[in-house]
């Protein structure tokens, strides 16, 4: 009996370590979000990007601990520490840490779309609502305690449950479609569109943008591979599919974006976003194709959004996370089929329905939250504050203080 107990303890410890390492890798991705935004916005808004991402992370940590995680999985932490540790050496705690990193992606994604003209505290409040209530509600219906409700419907109609292994839809699509109402309510940055003409605003730092992309790409292997939850479920297929989807995204963006470094580095992210849902199902060559298509969606979708629809989404988070996340959910229903070398057990109809449900849920939440905020406290900086930049207007210091020393 003692040997069996020791084996069980070792197994629990290994799973806790496995998931903790994944959590740390995904936590590091938030530095990637920060540098991607800092490199894309102008110098007068760099401090704001850094502070905003870290503050959103911190608020999300509390909101998801107290409300979000219990809402999604029915596990409360309002018990003595001894009970929190339990027989599994605190697996639920580290599971919370890992899934928090997913939940906190929602305000981090939105941050890139609303950059350079959004008020600070209203967005922090919105992020708290999303991390505590909106995201966990949808999470509970796909992965959590209420999954039988919605998944049962998908299985009855489509023949299989909605499959989203690592969050193309649950995380990225939700985040991108939540961002769209915020961007629409805010309106374009001053000077972005003048006299019916588009005037793209310069970005500040391509090396920072590239650094953000690299940090995100490396951390993504924790995002996808460690979604197995337990060491015994780890899959080399997930790792290689993530790799090939990323490379497909890079090469596709290189050609379609005509060597533009912004498209190339976001192309890597496009491929990784798209592969999350079906990374455990697809053949690696299908994963590559998924990444290629995802990158094309971003390159042409970003142009369509900015130049045709005249939506000033600074980092292009709606096409990158929203539309491509949706593509990832649908792609799992296509390339997960045995016809394309996939593992099977997935339904195109269920994938389409689940993806559409996420879009409707996110848009409803986004318009509600940002609509209320815009009508009450307001969500946009005034003209003078925007002209001075969010750094000086909100944080009272610039990214390069010595530039102001005379």
GROMACS .gro file of C-alpha atoms in nm, residues 88-314:
model
  227
   88UNK     CA    1  -0.328   1.580  -0.555
   89UNK     CA    2  -0.065   1.818  -0.420
   90UNK     CA    3  -0.256   2.126  -0.530
   91UNK     CA    4  -0.338   2.022  -0.886
   92UNK     CA    5  -0.655   2.235  -0.888
   93UNK     CA    6  -0.448   2.537  -0.789
   94UNK     CA    7  -0.198   2.499  -1.068
   95UNK     CA    8  -0.484   2.416  -1.307
   96UNK     CA    9  -0.631   2.752  -1.211
   97UNK     CA   10  -0.293   2.917  -1.280
   98UNK     CA   11  -0.273   2.755  -1.623
   99UNK     CA   12  -0.629   2.847  -1.722
  100UNK     CA   13  -0.589   3.197  -1.579
  101UNK     CA   14  -0.324   3.253  -1.843
  102UNK     CA   15  -0.592   3.178  -2.104
  103UNK     CA   16  -0.853   3.401  -1.939
  104UNK     CA   17  -0.609   3.691  -1.910
  105UNK     CA   18  -0.548   3.670  -2.285
  106UNK     CA   19  -0.891   3.827  -2.337
  107UNK     CA   20  -0.806   4.179  -2.209
  108UNK     CA   21  -0.454   4.144  -2.355
  109UNK     CA   22  -0.603   4.081  -2.700
  110UNK     CA   23  -0.848   4.370  -2.667
  111UNK     CA   24  -0.567   4.600  -2.555
  112UNK     CA   25  -0.405   4.590  -2.899
  113UNK     CA   26  -0.721   4.698  -3.077
  114UNK     CA   27  -0.803   4.994  -2.853
  115UNK     CA   28  -0.448   5.124  -2.817
  116UNK     CA   29  -0.353   5.493  -2.822
  117UNK     CA   30  -0.692   5.647  -2.742
  118UNK     CA   31  -0.865   5.442  -2.470
  119UNK     CA   32  -0.912   5.553  -2.111
  120UNK     CA   33  -0.723   5.340  -1.860
  121UNK     CA   34  -0.965   5.255  -1.579
  122UNK     CA   35  -1.276   5.182  -1.787
  123UNK     CA   36  -1.076   4.924  -1.984
  124UNK     CA   37  -0.940   4.771  -1.663
  125UNK     CA   38  -1.300   4.738  -1.542
  126UNK     CA   39  -1.410   4.584  -1.873
  127UNK     CA   40  -1.124   4.334  -1.855
  128UNK     CA   41  -1.230   4.238  -1.504
  129UNK     CA   42  -1.587   4.170  -1.623
  130UNK     CA   43  -1.460   3.955  -1.908
  131UNK     CA   44  -1.219   3.755  -1.688
  132UNK     CA   45  -1.470   3.708  -1.407
  133UNK     CA   46  -1.794   3.649  -1.595
  134UNK     CA   47  -1.808   3.662  -1.977
  135UNK     CA   48  -1.516   3.437  -2.066
  136UNK     CA   49  -1.577   3.183  -1.783
  137UNK     CA   50  -1.943   3.148  -1.886
  138UNK     CA   51  -1.849   3.041  -2.238
  139UNK     CA   52  -1.557   2.836  -2.104
  140UNK     CA   53  -1.799   2.646  -1.879
  141UNK     CA   54  -2.014   2.557  -2.179
  142UNK     CA   55  -1.725   2.413  -2.382
  143UNK     CA   56  -1.467   2.285  -2.133
  144UNK     CA   57  -1.623   2.325  -1.790
  145UNK     CA   58  -1.903   2.222  -1.561
  146UNK     CA   59  -2.186   2.317  -1.799
  147UNK     CA   60  -2.037   2.153  -2.108
  148UNK     CA   61  -2.311   1.890  -2.123
  149UNK     CA   62  -2.567   2.160  -2.203
  150UNK     CA   63  -2.416   2.308  -2.519
  151UNK     CA   64  -2.201   2.012  -2.618
  152UNK     CA   65  -2.505   1.786  -2.599
  153UNK     CA   66  -2.680   2.009  -2.852
  154UNK     CA   67  -2.380   2.006  -3.085
  155UNK     CA   68  -2.356   1.626  -3.065
  156UNK     CA   69  -2.726   1.582  -3.134
  157UNK     CA   70  -2.724   1.814  -3.434
  158UNK     CA   71  -2.376   1.757  -3.577
  159UNK     CA   72  -2.294   1.407  -3.459
  160UNK     CA   73  -1.998   1.509  -3.242
  161UNK     CA   74  -1.916   1.759  -2.970
  162UNK     CA   75  -1.752   2.091  -3.054
  163UNK     CA   76  -1.376   2.035  -3.046
  164UNK     CA   77  -1.139   2.312  -2.937
  165UNK     CA   78  -0.828   2.150  -2.794
  166UNK     CA   79  -0.638   2.464  -2.697
  167UNK     CA   80  -0.867   2.758  -2.758
  168UNK     CA   81  -0.875   2.886  -3.117
  169UNK     CA   82  -1.237   2.971  -3.050
  170UNK     CA   83  -1.278   2.971  -2.670
  171UNK     CA   84  -0.984   3.208  -2.621
  172UNK     CA   85  -0.881   3.381  -2.944
  173UNK     CA   86  -1.207   3.410  -3.131
  174UNK     CA   87  -1.386   3.527  -2.816
  175UNK     CA   88  -1.111   3.785  -2.749
  176UNK     CA   89  -1.106   3.917  -3.105
  177UNK     CA   90  -1.481   3.946  -3.140
  178UNK     CA   91  -1.508   4.111  -2.796
  179UNK     CA   92  -1.255   4.368  -2.918
  180UNK     CA   93  -1.456   4.467  -3.224
  181UNK     CA   94  -1.734   4.654  -3.038
  182UNK     CA   95  -1.471   4.836  -2.829
  183UNK     CA   96  -1.291   4.952  -3.143
  184UNK     CA   97  -1.618   5.061  -3.305
  185UNK     CA   98  -1.732   5.257  -2.999
  186UNK     CA   99  -1.393   5.427  -2.968
  187UNK     CA  100  -1.368   5.530  -3.330
  188UNK     CA  101  -1.048   5.593  -3.524
  189UNK     CA  102  -0.743   5.764  -3.381
  190UNK     CA  103  -0.705   6.133  -3.461
  191UNK     CA  104  -0.553   6.171  -3.804
  192UNK     CA  105  -0.605   5.812  -3.912
  193UNK     CA  106  -0.867   5.900  -4.174
  194UNK     CA  107  -0.884   6.255  -4.309
  195UNK     CA  108  -1.100   6.395  -4.588
  196UNK     CA  109  -1.205   6.050  -4.695
  197UNK     CA  110  -0.847   5.929  -4.725
  198UNK     CA  111  -0.654   5.675  -4.521
  199UNK     CA  112  -0.340   5.795  -4.345
  200UNK     CA  113  -0.165   5.499  -4.178
  201UNK     CA  114   0.007   5.606  -3.857
  202UNK     CA  115   0.372   5.507  -3.814
  203UNK     CA  116   0.474   5.235  -3.571
  204UNK     CA  117   0.753   5.297  -3.326
  205UNK     CA  118   0.977   4.993  -3.304
  206UNK     CA  119   0.994   4.693  -3.538
  207UNK     CA  120   1.251   4.508  -3.318
  208UNK     CA  121   1.009   4.531  -3.021
  209UNK     CA  122   0.727   4.407  -3.244
  210UNK     CA  123   0.945   4.116  -3.357
  211UNK     CA  124   1.046   4.039  -2.998
  212UNK     CA  125   0.680   4.025  -2.899
  213UNK     CA  126   0.607   3.780  -3.179
  214UNK     CA  127   0.901   3.557  -3.082
  215UNK     CA  128   0.803   3.550  -2.714
  216UNK     CA  129   0.447   3.461  -2.805
  217UNK     CA  130   0.557   3.190  -3.048
  218UNK     CA  131   0.784   3.018  -2.796
  219UNK     CA  132   0.525   3.037  -2.519
  220UNK     CA  133   0.261   2.898  -2.753
  221UNK     CA  134   0.406   2.550  -2.721
  222UNK     CA  135   0.310   2.566  -2.355
  223UNK     CA  136  -0.030   2.699  -2.460
  224UNK     CA  137  -0.097   2.407  -2.694
  225UNK     CA  138   0.109   2.111  -2.571
  226UNK     CA  139   0.038   2.156  -2.200
  227UNK     CA  140  -0.335   2.175  -2.270
  228UNK     CA  141  -0.307   1.798  -2.231
  229UNK     CA  142  -0.343   1.868  -1.860
  230UNK     CA  143  -0.159   1.554  -1.750
  231UNK     CA  144   0.181   1.425  -1.853
  232UNK     CA  145   0.039   1.093  -1.968
  233UNK     CA  146  -0.176   1.277  -2.226
  234UNK     CA  147   0.107   1.476  -2.384
  235UNK     CA  148   0.112   1.458  -2.764
  236UNK     CA  149   0.403   1.504  -3.000
  237UNK     CA  150   0.145   1.558  -3.273
  238UNK     CA  151   0.029   1.878  -3.102
  239UNK     CA  152   0.386   2.009  -3.085
  240UNK     CA  153   0.472   1.944  -3.449
  241UNK     CA  154   0.136   2.065  -3.577
  242UNK     CA  155   0.189   2.390  -3.386
  243UNK     CA  156   0.534   2.425  -3.539
  244UNK     CA  157   0.423   2.364  -3.897
  245UNK     CA  158   0.118   2.589  -3.868
  246UNK     CA  159   0.342   2.867  -3.741
  247UNK     CA  160   0.590   2.819  -4.027
  248UNK     CA  161   0.305   2.805  -4.279
  249UNK     CA  162   0.183   3.136  -4.143
  250UNK     CA  163   0.526   3.298  -4.169
  251UNK     CA  164   0.593   3.187  -4.526
  252UNK     CA  165   0.243   3.276  -4.643
  253UNK     CA  166   0.268   3.624  -4.491
  254UNK     CA  167   0.614   3.670  -4.640
  255UNK     CA  168   0.472   3.626  -4.990
  256UNK     CA  169   0.125   3.779  -4.949
  257UNK     CA  170   0.258   4.067  -4.738
  258UNK     CA  171   0.546   4.138  -4.979
  259UNK     CA  172   0.821   4.106  -4.717
  260UNK     CA  173   0.649   4.345  -4.473
  261UNK     CA  174   0.796   4.265  -4.128
  262UNK     CA  175   0.470   4.341  -3.950
  263UNK     CA  176   0.284   4.085  -4.158
  264UNK     CA  177   0.564   3.828  -4.129
  265UNK     CA  178   0.576   3.838  -3.750
  266UNK     CA  179   0.198   3.845  -3.718
  267UNK     CA  180   0.183   3.563  -3.971
  268UNK     CA  181   0.352   3.335  -3.720
  269UNK     CA  182   0.080   3.422  -3.469
  270UNK     CA  183  -0.193   3.369  -3.727
  271UNK     CA  184  -0.078   3.013  -3.786
  272UNK     CA  185  -0.054   2.941  -3.414
  273UNK     CA  186  -0.398   3.085  -3.341
  274UNK     CA  187  -0.557   2.879  -3.615
  275UNK     CA  188  -0.402   2.548  -3.510
  276UNK     CA  189  -0.504   2.561  -3.144
  277UNK     CA  190  -0.844   2.398  -3.197
  278UNK     CA  191  -0.734   2.101  -3.408
  279UNK     CA  192  -0.370   2.061  -3.309
  280UNK     CA  193  -0.441   1.717  -3.162
  281UNK     CA  194  -0.634   1.598  -3.469
  282UNK     CA  195  -0.465   1.713  -3.787
  283UNK     CA  196  -0.186   1.567  -3.995
  284UNK     CA  197   0.118   1.799  -3.988
  285UNK     CA  198   0.079   1.885  -4.358
  286UNK     CA  199  -0.282   1.986  -4.295
  287UNK     CA  200  -0.160   2.199  -4.005
  288UNK     CA  201   0.080   2.371  -4.245
  289UNK     CA  202  -0.207   2.444  -4.486
  290UNK     CA  203  -0.418   2.572  -4.194
  291UNK     CA  204  -0.140   2.818  -4.108
  292UNK     CA  205  -0.100   2.927  -4.470
  293UNK     CA  206  -0.471   3.005  -4.500
  294UNK     CA  207  -0.473   3.179  -4.163
  295UNK     CA  208  -0.196   3.414  -4.272
  296UNK     CA  209  -0.377   3.499  -4.594
  297UNK     CA  210  -0.683   3.581  -4.388
  298UNK     CA  211  -0.478   3.820  -4.178
  299UNK     CA  212  -0.292   3.996  -4.458
  300UNK     CA  213  -0.599   4.057  -4.672
  301UNK     CA  214  -0.835   4.084  -4.376
  302UNK     CA  215  -0.624   4.356  -4.214
  303UNK     CA  216  -0.625   4.556  -4.537
  304UNK     CA  217  -1.001   4.509  -4.577
  305UNK     CA  218  -1.064   4.613  -4.217
  306UNK     CA  219  -0.840   4.920  -4.227
  307UNK     CA  220  -0.891   5.048  -4.580
  308UNK     CA  221  -1.237   4.929  -4.687
  309UNK     CA  222  -1.431   4.921  -4.360
  310UNK     CA  223  -1.224   5.208  -4.213
  311UNK     CA  224  -1.201   5.036  -3.874
  312UNK     CA  225  -0.894   5.160  -3.684
  313UNK     CA  226  -0.801   4.838  -3.506
  314UNK     CA  227  -0.440   4.923  -3.419
   0.00000   0.00000   0.00000
